[in-house]
XYZ file of C-alpha atoms in Angstrom:
368
model
C 48.661 94.638 -46.870
C 48.707 97.117 -44.044
C 51.078 95.910 -41.093
C 51.256 97.221 -37.509
C 54.719 96.227 -35.691
C 54.452 96.638 -31.750
C 57.563 97.122 -29.650
C 58.211 98.182 -26.023
C 60.381 101.164 -26.987
C 62.208 102.143 -30.088
C 66.115 102.395 -28.817
C 69.047 100.617 -30.287
C 68.757 96.946 -29.945
C 68.283 93.770 -31.464
C 64.555 93.264 -31.517
C 64.301 96.917 -32.548
C 66.611 96.431 -35.293
C 65.032 93.505 -36.352
C 61.644 95.318 -36.577
C 63.265 98.086 -38.886
C 64.803 95.372 -41.151
C 61.417 93.748 -41.600
C 59.831 97.452 -42.272
C 62.434 98.043 -44.861
C 61.513 94.953 -46.750
C 57.783 95.257 -46.339
C 57.569 98.892 -47.329
C 58.278 97.873 -51.052
C 54.989 96.465 -51.249
C 52.948 97.190 -47.823
C 52.097 100.127 -45.700
C 53.885 99.586 -42.369
C 53.318 101.521 -39.096
C 55.530 100.839 -36.048
C 54.220 101.454 -32.708
C 56.708 102.156 -29.727
C 54.686 101.838 -26.274
C 57.340 103.692 -24.503
C 59.183 106.874 -25.234
C 58.836 110.095 -27.223
C 59.442 110.626 -30.893
C 61.800 113.522 -30.670
C 63.821 111.833 -27.850
C 63.884 108.603 -29.982
C 65.202 110.325 -32.819
C 67.847 112.040 -30.785
C 69.144 108.677 -29.448
C 68.794 106.655 -32.555
C 69.558 108.786 -35.661
C 68.478 105.732 -37.885
C 65.037 106.498 -37.051
C 65.270 109.820 -39.238
C 65.337 107.722 -42.305
C 62.595 105.184 -41.870
C 60.016 105.223 -44.444
C 56.943 104.454 -42.643
C 54.569 106.026 -39.894
C 56.092 106.101 -36.222
C 53.603 106.298 -33.044
C 55.002 106.910 -29.476
C 52.441 106.180 -26.677
C 54.854 107.367 -23.936
C 53.839 104.675 -21.570
C 54.477 105.295 -18.055
C 55.966 102.299 -15.949
C 53.827 99.555 -14.609
C 50.449 98.218 -15.831
C 48.598 100.814 -17.720
C 45.468 99.521 -19.066
C 44.552 102.703 -20.750
C 47.205 101.785 -23.237
C 44.872 99.010 -24.485
C 41.971 101.664 -25.084
C 44.862 103.741 -27.033
C 45.988 100.813 -29.064
C 42.251 99.760 -29.910
C 41.406 103.118 -30.989
C 44.584 103.165 -33.392
C 43.776 99.886 -34.925
C 40.156 100.641 -35.611
C 41.168 104.000 -37.142
C 44.100 102.603 -39.292
C 42.485 99.260 -40.045
C 45.502 96.839 -40.357
C 45.575 93.534 -42.004
C 48.050 92.431 -39.634
C 49.780 92.949 -36.129
C 52.976 91.767 -35.193
C 53.940 92.022 -31.390
C 57.426 91.316 -29.916
C 57.991 90.390 -26.203
C 55.337 90.175 -23.519
C 54.636 93.892 -23.082
C 53.540 94.493 -26.598
C 51.692 90.953 -26.446
C 49.576 92.169 -23.356
C 48.536 95.655 -24.723
C 48.636 95.216 -28.501
C 47.587 91.673 -28.312
C 44.416 92.270 -26.187
C 43.729 95.628 -28.316
C 43.680 93.635 -31.642
C 41.160 91.317 -30.355
C 38.910 93.968 -29.265
C 39.279 95.709 -32.739
C 38.396 92.442 -34.563
C 41.928 91.899 -36.221
C 42.182 88.303 -37.290
C 45.852 88.027 -38.064
C 48.091 88.545 -34.787
C 51.465 87.211 -34.635
C 53.643 87.101 -31.831
C 57.509 86.814 -31.802
C 59.401 85.406 -28.486
C 63.205 86.335 -28.890
C 64.153 84.832 -25.871
C 62.733 82.747 -23.029
C 64.764 83.354 -20.008
C 62.230 86.074 -18.678
C 59.748 83.331 -18.856
C 61.827 80.766 -17.293
C 63.032 82.965 -14.345
C 59.703 84.820 -13.421
C 56.612 83.058 -12.657
C 54.482 85.992 -12.843
C 55.493 86.764 -16.576
C 55.033 83.020 -17.376
C 51.503 82.753 -16.044
C 50.623 86.126 -17.743
C 52.030 84.774 -21.076
C 50.012 81.606 -20.729
C 46.622 83.558 -20.234
C 47.553 85.943 -23.102
C 48.222 83.041 -25.321
C 44.749 81.620 -24.608
C 42.977 84.903 -25.011
C 44.627 86.553 -27.971
C 45.333 83.279 -29.949
C 48.313 84.614 -31.682
C 50.463 83.016 -34.245
C 53.416 82.259 -32.184
C 57.026 82.408 -33.509
C 60.145 81.580 -31.995
C 63.394 83.214 -33.483
C 65.702 80.123 -32.975
C 65.422 76.285 -32.624
C 66.229 76.787 -28.870
C 63.540 79.310 -28.043
C 60.971 77.150 -29.872
C 61.968 73.987 -27.654
C 61.789 76.050 -24.726
C 58.358 77.462 -25.644
C 57.126 74.019 -26.122
C 58.151 72.959 -22.678
C 56.474 75.975 -21.006
C 53.421 75.825 -23.118
C 53.003 72.540 -24.372
C 49.403 72.833 -25.740
C 50.189 75.991 -27.835
C 52.119 75.506 -31.091
C 54.876 77.710 -32.250
C 56.794 77.559 -35.568
C 60.525 78.954 -36.258
C 61.591 82.003 -38.243
C 65.071 82.625 -37.353
C 66.411 86.149 -37.222
C 68.167 87.752 -40.365
C 70.123 90.789 -41.217
C 70.411 93.059 -44.305
C 73.508 91.731 -46.176
C 73.478 94.765 -48.553
C 74.217 96.858 -45.637
C 76.721 94.808 -43.849
C 79.499 93.651 -46.012
C 83.320 93.476 -46.064
C 85.282 96.506 -46.553
C 88.961 98.041 -45.782
C 89.711 97.990 -41.976
C 91.718 100.941 -42.297
C 89.008 103.209 -43.729
C 86.536 101.748 -41.163
C 88.669 102.904 -38.272
C 89.179 106.109 -39.848
C 85.522 106.675 -40.139
C 85.169 106.006 -36.444
C 88.379 108.240 -35.570
C 89.979 105.092 -34.358
C 92.860 105.407 -36.923
C 95.532 105.867 -34.285
C 94.869 102.039 -33.407
C 96.280 100.879 -36.705
C 98.951 98.864 -35.033
C 96.736 97.090 -32.372
C 94.549 94.420 -32.641
C 90.873 95.386 -31.849
C 88.002 93.132 -30.438
C 84.692 94.531 -30.616
C 81.308 94.015 -28.718
C 77.900 95.588 -29.615
C 75.439 95.425 -26.934
C 73.545 97.515 -24.468
C 75.599 98.135 -21.270
C 72.974 96.444 -18.988
C 73.278 93.258 -16.878
C 73.275 89.884 -18.813
C 75.278 90.883 -21.500
C 78.480 89.915 -19.950
C 80.816 92.964 -20.351
C 82.495 92.498 -17.199
C 83.844 89.027 -18.117
C 85.078 90.614 -21.454
C 86.943 93.359 -19.895
C 88.463 90.973 -17.232
C 89.590 88.808 -20.298
C 91.115 91.693 -22.072
C 93.430 92.066 -18.856
C 95.041 88.664 -19.556
C 95.742 89.576 -23.275
C 98.977 91.376 -24.476
C 98.914 95.196 -24.540
C 98.513 95.367 -28.167
C 94.981 94.021 -28.050
C 92.370 96.546 -27.414
C 88.576 96.599 -26.909
C 85.859 98.928 -28.304
C 82.483 98.896 -27.173
C 79.345 99.993 -29.041
C 76.221 100.708 -27.130
C 75.212 102.546 -24.066
C 73.200 101.824 -20.874
C 73.212 102.050 -17.113
C 76.225 100.233 -16.501
C 78.514 102.330 -18.288
C 80.028 104.051 -15.187
C 80.714 100.699 -13.388
C 82.361 99.286 -16.515
C 84.601 102.238 -16.817
C 85.556 101.924 -13.150
C 86.449 98.420 -13.732
C 88.541 99.482 -16.683
C 90.240 101.999 -14.273
C 90.740 99.387 -11.757
C 92.509 96.928 -14.199
C 94.676 99.496 -15.498
C 92.725 99.301 -19.128
C 91.415 102.823 -19.406
C 93.484 103.249 -22.445
C 92.731 100.007 -23.907
C 89.006 100.263 -23.704
C 86.845 102.401 -26.028
C 83.215 103.322 -25.144
C 81.619 104.452 -28.497
C 78.086 104.916 -27.072
C 75.223 104.255 -29.441
C 76.912 103.794 -33.197
C 75.398 105.149 -36.267
C 77.698 103.477 -38.676
C 77.444 99.917 -37.336
C 78.771 98.388 -40.490
C 82.207 100.339 -39.962
C 82.253 99.337 -36.405
C 82.345 95.877 -37.402
C 84.886 96.594 -40.484
C 87.205 98.018 -38.184
C 87.460 94.908 -36.054
C 89.962 91.901 -36.152
C 87.445 89.932 -33.775
C 83.911 90.243 -32.603
C 82.847 88.790 -29.042
C 79.304 88.716 -27.513
C 79.737 87.349 -23.947
C 76.190 87.291 -22.943
C 74.606 85.291 -20.037
C 71.388 84.938 -22.002
C 69.880 85.402 -25.398
C 67.443 84.437 -28.257
C 69.308 84.529 -31.675
C 71.331 87.670 -31.529
C 71.764 90.138 -34.581
C 75.254 91.416 -33.848
C 77.209 88.339 -34.562
C 75.283 87.814 -37.773
C 76.083 91.361 -38.799
C 79.775 91.125 -37.852
C 79.863 87.804 -39.779
C 78.295 89.516 -42.643
C 81.344 91.842 -42.705
C 83.460 88.657 -42.807
C 84.677 89.251 -39.131
C 84.919 86.067 -37.128
C 83.054 85.870 -33.860
C 83.340 84.471 -30.117
C 80.063 83.747 -28.552
C 78.824 82.439 -25.479
C 76.761 79.230 -26.055
C 73.501 80.434 -24.666
C 70.132 80.756 -25.710
C 70.062 80.229 -29.444
C 73.387 82.009 -30.106
C 74.708 78.654 -31.491
C 72.194 79.086 -34.527
C 74.006 82.792 -35.137
C 77.550 81.307 -35.337
C 79.243 80.083 -38.337
C 80.165 76.467 -37.580
C 83.638 76.764 -39.632
C 84.713 80.038 -38.213
C 83.097 80.834 -35.080
C 83.885 79.939 -31.683
C 81.358 79.083 -28.907
C 82.260 78.999 -25.148
C 80.455 78.830 -21.901
C 79.216 82.100 -20.123
C 80.436 83.723 -17.070
C 84.115 82.496 -17.520
C 86.651 84.963 -18.067
C 89.492 82.361 -18.287
C 87.937 80.528 -20.891
C 86.861 83.779 -22.612
C 90.734 84.925 -22.527
C 91.642 81.493 -24.412
C 88.891 81.782 -26.986
C 89.796 85.520 -27.754
C 93.514 84.367 -28.071
C 92.488 81.630 -30.513
C 90.198 84.143 -32.674
C 92.827 86.560 -33.045
C 95.012 83.880 -34.398
C 94.189 83.575 -37.942
C 96.123 80.298 -38.227
C 93.550 78.894 -35.993
C 90.408 79.820 -37.948
C 89.004 77.753 -41.135
C 88.385 80.310 -43.503
C 88.011 77.822 -46.491
C 84.344 78.978 -45.566
C 84.165 82.499 -44.929
C 81.991 83.925 -42.010
C 79.850 86.045 -44.691
C 79.092 82.704 -46.558
C 77.181 81.441 -43.553
C 74.955 84.504 -43.405
C 74.222 85.199 -46.828
C 73.144 81.343 -47.203
C 71.306 80.971 -43.627
C 70.296 84.486 -42.255
C 69.236 87.137 -44.694
C 66.433 89.745 -43.776
C 64.448 89.036 -46.964
C 63.804 85.469 -46.392
C 62.900 86.285 -42.783
C 60.374 88.987 -43.760
C 59.006 86.957 -46.643
C 58.162 84.086 -44.045
C 56.678 86.501 -41.745
C 54.478 87.907 -44.455
C 53.391 84.543 -45.576
C 52.227 83.825 -41.842
C 50.378 87.152 -41.860
C 48.455 86.184 -44.977
C 47.587 82.555 -43.792
C 44.561 83.984 -41.835
C 43.603 86.237 -44.763
C 43.756 89.894 -44.990
C 41.146 91.589 -42.702
C 38.231 92.863 -44.741
C 36.972 95.892 -42.975
C 33.446 97.133 -43.540
């Protein structure tokens, strides 16, 4: 098959990482094209070095902010030129542009994945736009978690959806030596400290402020390392300085060696205020690192029930207690390792197989 994946932008993030994981599996037997509505290729490559090793065609449309109907014409032309058998969109922007373009180009197999629902629940304009798009494009609608599926059913009761939970590459993320990992990330001076890590964009809604506040209540030998970048970095650095934590919090920016990032940790934490089914807790657990995650969206489905800790969002005091518990090995049941949960329940190969089967259900498009 020839498959086109469409995302809003190609920058380090959960949706984008998932698309690259799908591409890695598909490319063994299929031809894959990834289209980014926003951004330029050179800039994307500079910000995310992983893109330089992708074995597929990348197309950047450099879309400007706001509604740009010309993008639909661009995509229609691309679809007619490349003649894909299936188009897969992620989030509402790609559904708007690529969904309509796919219909104009006569593509039968269109799959749309919703990775969260808070943007539909809190924004009436997006909700009404999505309802119209579902009726017009008529994609196969996929939810990445049971929570997302139930919310979509409540929002769009007349439109059926099915669940394909997110998965990660367990051959990339696996346990290894902590000291070696810290050295690879130039964190080897921290050999005598407990290290908590968080991997997420530094943007509103990811809960970094609560995590930093919680760290201020923990012993001085507990440090925090943050992977990811974004517009809140300066504000978070200022918060660290005001709390006297500047020497205990490390801002790594975008990290290429994410497996080593997780291996360097004693505990992983994702304190988000809203999520679908996040990949970072799965990646950490695949490296056998226990996790503390806020119980929002589909996060519960990304956490090993025997070793992970789920807590309410936006509560630094409860987060402090959870981190203290998570750092104490005596309080964690390791009869079942975190990695066991991921390898059994959340592999990227099974995820890709399910998506591919969906695409084939409508039949490969026969272009004349």
